[in-house]
PDB file of C-alpha atoms in Angstrom:
ATOM      1  CA  UNK A 162     -31.194  -5.565   9.579  1.00 78.00           C
ATOM      2  CA  UNK A 163     -29.054  -8.770  10.212  1.00 86.00           C
ATOM      3  CA  UNK A 164     -26.695  -9.962   8.116  1.00 88.00           C
ATOM      4  CA  UNK A 165     -27.043 -13.197   6.412  1.00 90.00           C
ATOM      5  CA  UNK A 166     -24.341 -15.791   7.613  1.00 89.00           C
ATOM      6  CA  UNK A 167     -22.294 -16.937   4.126  1.00 85.00           C
ATOM      7  CA  UNK A 168     -21.314 -20.740   5.091  1.00 82.00           C
ATOM      8  CA  UNK A 169     -17.733 -20.103   3.791  1.00 82.00           C
ATOM      9  CA  UNK A 170     -16.837 -17.373   6.318  1.00 79.00           C
ATOM     10  CA  UNK A 171     -18.100 -19.260   9.582  1.00 81.00           C
ATOM     11  CA  UNK A 172     -15.489 -20.049  12.158  1.00 81.00           C
ATOM     12  CA  UNK A 173     -15.751 -21.637  15.057  1.00 78.00           C
ATOM     13  CA  UNK A 174     -17.299 -19.719  17.831  1.00 78.00           C
ATOM     14  CA  UNK A 175     -19.159 -17.575  15.989  1.00 83.00           C
ATOM     15  CA  UNK A 176     -22.839 -16.908  17.401  1.00 86.00           C
ATOM     16  CA  UNK A 177     -25.818 -16.918  15.188  1.00 89.00           C
ATOM     17  CA  UNK A 178     -29.591 -16.222  15.517  1.00 92.00           C
ATOM     18  CA  UNK A 179     -31.112 -18.913  13.299  1.00 92.00           C
ATOM     19  CA  UNK A 180     -35.023 -18.095  12.388  1.00 92.00           C
ATOM     20  CA  UNK A 181     -36.728 -21.420  11.846  1.00 88.00           C
ATOM     21  CA  UNK A 182     -39.786 -19.919  11.257  1.00 87.00           C
ATOM     22  CA  UNK A 183     -42.167 -16.802  11.242  1.00 87.00           C
ATOM     23  CA  UNK A 184     -42.765 -16.907  15.255  1.00 87.00           C
ATOM     24  CA  UNK A 185     -39.670 -18.936  16.089  1.00 89.00           C
ATOM     25  CA  UNK A 186     -35.445 -17.867  16.514  1.00 91.00           C
ATOM     26  CA  UNK A 187     -33.030 -19.114  18.573  1.00 89.00           C
ATOM     27  CA  UNK A 188     -29.415 -18.232  19.566  1.00 89.00           C
ATOM     28  CA  UNK A 189     -26.750 -20.516  18.263  1.00 86.00           C
ATOM     29  CA  UNK A 190     -23.040 -21.428  19.042  1.00 84.00           C
ATOM     30  CA  UNK A 191     -21.250 -22.423  16.186  1.00 83.00           C
ATOM     31  CA  UNK A 192     -18.428 -24.590  17.890  1.00 76.00           C
ATOM     32  CA  UNK A 193     -16.805 -25.766  14.073  1.00 77.00           C
ATOM     33  CA  UNK A 194     -18.971 -29.066  13.628  1.00 77.00           C
ATOM     34  CA  UNK A 195     -21.695 -28.148  15.492  1.00 78.00           C
ATOM     35  CA  UNK A 196     -24.527 -25.696  16.650  1.00 82.00           C
ATOM     36  CA  UNK A 197     -25.165 -25.291  20.513  1.00 80.00           C
ATOM     37  CA  UNK A 198     -28.173 -24.030  21.470  1.00 82.00           C
ATOM     38  CA  UNK A 199     -28.023 -21.133  24.198  1.00 81.00           C
ATOM     39  CA  UNK A 200     -30.187 -21.626  27.299  1.00 78.00           C
ATOM     40  CA  UNK A 201     -34.037 -21.045  26.688  1.00 77.00           C
ATOM     41  CA  UNK A 202     -34.502 -16.996  27.299  1.00 82.00           C
ATOM     42  CA  UNK A 203     -37.976 -16.156  26.348  1.00 86.00           C
ATOM     43  CA  UNK A 204     -36.982 -12.304  26.256  1.00 88.00           C
ATOM     44  CA  UNK A 205     -33.670 -12.977  24.289  1.00 88.00           C
ATOM     45  CA  UNK A 206     -36.103 -15.244  21.750  1.00 88.00           C
ATOM     46  CA  UNK A 207     -38.279 -11.954  21.279  1.00 90.00           C
ATOM     47  CA  UNK A 208     -35.377  -9.656  20.824  1.00 90.00           C
ATOM     48  CA  UNK A 209     -34.164 -11.862  18.339  1.00 91.00           C
ATOM     49  CA  UNK A 210     -37.386 -12.099  16.448  1.00 92.00           C
ATOM     50  CA  UNK A 211     -38.036  -8.709  16.199  1.00 92.00           C
ATOM     51  CA  UNK A 212     -34.482  -8.352  14.830  1.00 90.00           C
ATOM     52  CA  UNK A 213     -35.162 -10.436  12.166  1.00 92.00           C
ATOM     53  CA  UNK A 214     -38.034  -8.670  11.408  1.00 89.00           C
ATOM     54  CA  UNK A 215     -39.361 -10.044   7.982  1.00 90.00           C
ATOM     55  CA  UNK A 216     -36.076 -11.508   6.862  1.00 92.00           C
ATOM     56  CA  UNK A 217     -36.549 -15.692   5.519  1.00 93.00           C
ATOM     57  CA  UNK A 218     -35.514 -18.326   7.174  1.00 93.00           C
ATOM     58  CA  UNK A 219     -31.809 -19.117   8.036  1.00 92.00           C
ATOM     59  CA  UNK A 220     -28.809 -17.960   9.722  1.00 92.00           C
ATOM     60  CA  UNK A 221     -27.567 -14.564  10.662  1.00 92.00           C
ATOM     61  CA  UNK A 222     -24.747 -12.952  12.301  1.00 88.00           C
ATOM     62  CA  UNK A 223     -25.891 -12.380  16.128  1.00 86.00           C
ATOM     63  CA  UNK A 224     -26.302  -8.261  16.899  1.00 84.00           C
ATOM     64  CA  UNK A 225     -23.646  -7.687  19.985  1.00 78.00           C
ATOM     65  CA  UNK A 226     -26.128  -7.136  22.525  1.00 78.00           C
ATOM     66  CA  UNK A 227     -27.971 -10.543  22.219  1.00 84.00           C
ATOM     67  CA  UNK A 228     -24.560 -12.147  21.887  1.00 81.00           C
ATOM     68  CA  UNK A 229     -23.533 -10.428  25.510  1.00 77.00           C
ATOM     69  CA  UNK A 230     -27.077 -11.736  27.117  1.00 79.00           C
ATOM     70  CA  UNK A 231     -26.551 -15.393  25.252  1.00 80.00           C
ATOM     71  CA  UNK A 232     -25.496 -18.384  28.143  1.00 74.00           C
ATOM     72  CA  UNK A 233     -24.223 -21.419  26.404  1.00 69.00           C
ATOM     73  CA  UNK A 234     -24.184 -24.731  29.197  1.00 57.00           C
ATOM     74  CA  UNK A 235     -20.688 -25.804  27.246  1.00 48.00           C
ATOM     75  CA  UNK A 236     -17.525 -24.618  27.992  1.00 48.00           C
ATOM     76  CA  UNK A 237     -15.986 -24.078  24.925  1.00 47.00           C
ATOM     77  CA  UNK A 238     -13.265 -21.279  24.663  1.00 51.00           C
ATOM     78  CA  UNK A 239     -11.191 -20.083  21.744  1.00 56.00           C
ATOM     79  CA  UNK A 240      -7.717 -21.525  22.030  1.00 58.00           C
ATOM     80  CA  UNK A 241      -4.861 -19.123  22.154  1.00 58.00           C
ATOM     81  CA  UNK A 242      -3.444 -20.529  19.804  1.00 61.00           C
ATOM     82  CA  UNK A 243      -6.790 -20.153  17.168  1.00 66.00           C
ATOM     83  CA  UNK A 244      -6.608 -16.314  18.356  1.00 67.00           C
ATOM     84  CA  UNK A 245      -3.010 -15.958  17.763  1.00 66.00           C
ATOM     85  CA  UNK A 246      -3.674 -16.735  14.368  1.00 71.00           C
ATOM     86  CA  UNK A 247      -6.655 -14.794  13.699  1.00 72.00           C
ATOM     87  CA  UNK A 248      -5.474 -11.813  15.179  1.00 73.00           C
ATOM     88  CA  UNK A 249      -2.371 -12.068  12.745  1.00 71.00           C
ATOM     89  CA  UNK A 250      -4.280 -12.669   9.637  1.00 73.00           C
ATOM     90  CA  UNK A 251      -6.857  -9.751  10.632  1.00 73.00           C
ATOM     91  CA  UNK A 252      -3.705  -7.766  11.178  1.00 71.00           C
ATOM     92  CA  UNK A 253      -2.568  -8.575   7.587  1.00 72.00           C
ATOM     93  CA  UNK A 254      -5.963  -7.910   6.100  1.00 71.00           C
ATOM     94  CA  UNK A 255      -6.708  -4.891   7.707  1.00 69.00           C
ATOM     95  CA  UNK A 256      -3.100  -3.337   6.569  1.00 71.00           C
ATOM     96  CA  UNK A 257      -3.078  -5.142   2.960  1.00 72.00           C
ATOM     97  CA  UNK A 258      -6.692  -5.985   2.185  1.00 67.00           C
ATOM     98  CA  UNK A 259     -10.277  -4.706   1.497  1.00 70.00           C
ATOM     99  CA  UNK A 260     -10.839  -1.881   4.405  1.00 72.00           C
ATOM    100  CA  UNK A 261     -15.049  -3.823   4.515  1.00 75.00           C
ATOM    101  CA  UNK A 262     -13.813  -7.068   4.691  1.00 74.00           C
ATOM    102  CA  UNK A 263     -11.128  -6.309   7.273  1.00 72.00           C
ATOM    103  CA  UNK A 264     -14.026  -4.492   9.297  1.00 73.00           C
ATOM    104  CA  UNK A 265     -16.620  -7.264   9.198  1.00 76.00           C
ATOM    105  CA  UNK A 266     -13.864  -9.568  10.453  1.00 77.00           C
ATOM    106  CA  UNK A 267     -12.765  -7.204  13.009  1.00 76.00           C
ATOM    107  CA  UNK A 268     -16.545  -6.936  14.089  1.00 76.00           C
ATOM    108  CA  UNK A 269     -16.853 -10.702  14.183  1.00 77.00           C
ATOM    109  CA  UNK A 270     -14.209 -11.505  16.085  1.00 77.00           C
ATOM    110  CA  UNK A 271     -14.762  -8.721  18.528  1.00 74.00           C
ATOM    111  CA  UNK A 272     -18.400 -10.123  18.938  1.00 73.00           C
ATOM    112  CA  UNK A 273     -16.790 -13.572  19.565  1.00 73.00           C
ATOM    113  CA  UNK A 274     -14.339 -12.401  22.389  1.00 72.00           C
ATOM    114  CA  UNK A 275     -16.991 -10.507  23.999  1.00 70.00           C
ATOM    115  CA  UNK A 276     -19.287 -13.670  24.322  1.00 66.00           C
ATOM    116  CA  UNK A 277     -16.226 -14.959  26.325  1.00 63.00           C
ATOM    117  CA  UNK A 278     -16.340 -11.465  28.388  1.00 62.00           C
ATOM    118  CA  UNK A 279     -12.908 -10.723  26.487  1.00 66.00           C
ATOM    119  CA  UNK A 280     -12.100  -7.637  24.977  1.00 66.00           C
ATOM    120  CA  UNK A 281      -9.810  -6.770  22.258  1.00 66.00           C
ATOM    121  CA  UNK A 282      -8.116  -3.829  21.254  1.00 64.00           C
ATOM    122  CA  UNK A 283      -5.193  -3.310  19.008  1.00 59.00           C
ATOM    123  CA  UNK A 284      -2.789  -0.291  19.129  1.00 57.00           C
ATOM    124  CA  UNK A 285      -2.091   0.745  15.636  1.00 55.00           C
ATOM    125  CA  UNK A 286       0.874   2.521  16.327  1.00 54.00           C
ATOM    126  CA  UNK A 287       2.699  -0.470  17.867  1.00 53.00           C
ATOM    127  CA  UNK A 288       0.987  -2.726  15.854  1.00 54.00           C
ATOM    128  CA  UNK A 289       0.120  -4.664  19.473  1.00 56.00           C
ATOM    129  CA  UNK A 290      -2.921  -6.759  19.815  1.00 57.00           C
ATOM    130  CA  UNK A 291      -4.142  -6.715  23.752  1.00 59.00           C
ATOM    131  CA  UNK A 292      -6.703  -9.096  24.819  1.00 58.00           C
ATOM    132  CA  UNK A 293      -8.467  -8.264  28.160  1.00 56.00           C
ATOM    133  CA  UNK A 294     -11.017  -9.874  30.503  1.00 55.00           C
ATOM    134  CA  UNK A 295     -13.732  -7.091  30.879  1.00 54.00           C
ATOM    135  CA  UNK A 296     -14.711  -6.138  34.371  1.00 50.00           C
ATOM    136  CA  UNK A 297     -17.927  -4.849  33.157  1.00 46.00           C
ATOM    137  CA  UNK A 298     -19.552  -5.679  29.846  1.00 42.00           C
ATOM    138  CA  UNK A 299     -20.502  -2.111  29.661  1.00 44.00           C
ATOM    139  CA  UNK A 300     -17.050  -1.531  29.160  1.00 42.00           C
ATOM    140  CA  UNK A 301     -16.904  -2.524  25.416  1.00 41.00           C
ATOM    141  CA  UNK A 302     -19.849   0.188  24.480  1.00 41.00           C
TER     142      UNK A 302
END
């Protein structure tokens, strides 16, 4: 079961699955103001519908495997400033906040970076974030 998108938690560069009917779904990239559709891919849409199952129409966080398979025509990349701010916010939440919320934010940011072919590691002992380019998307599994 996919987690429904909460509009107040939606951040730029989030990939969502939108169910628009009983047999219709699409993968979208939220850029902060607009939803940009992924290139048409019948097999990806079929996987999205299977993952959505009987859930009602609406927006859901895109599973990692589908986010990695989606291709977007637009060249929107997360700025380094935004990434830096989000990593600091996430670290503060990880250290001082509720564990469940920190885990959700961690997974969401990790999935967004994976969509750009980037990996994310936090070395807890040294409190250092490492963002790296994945040579092979299998590295992240």
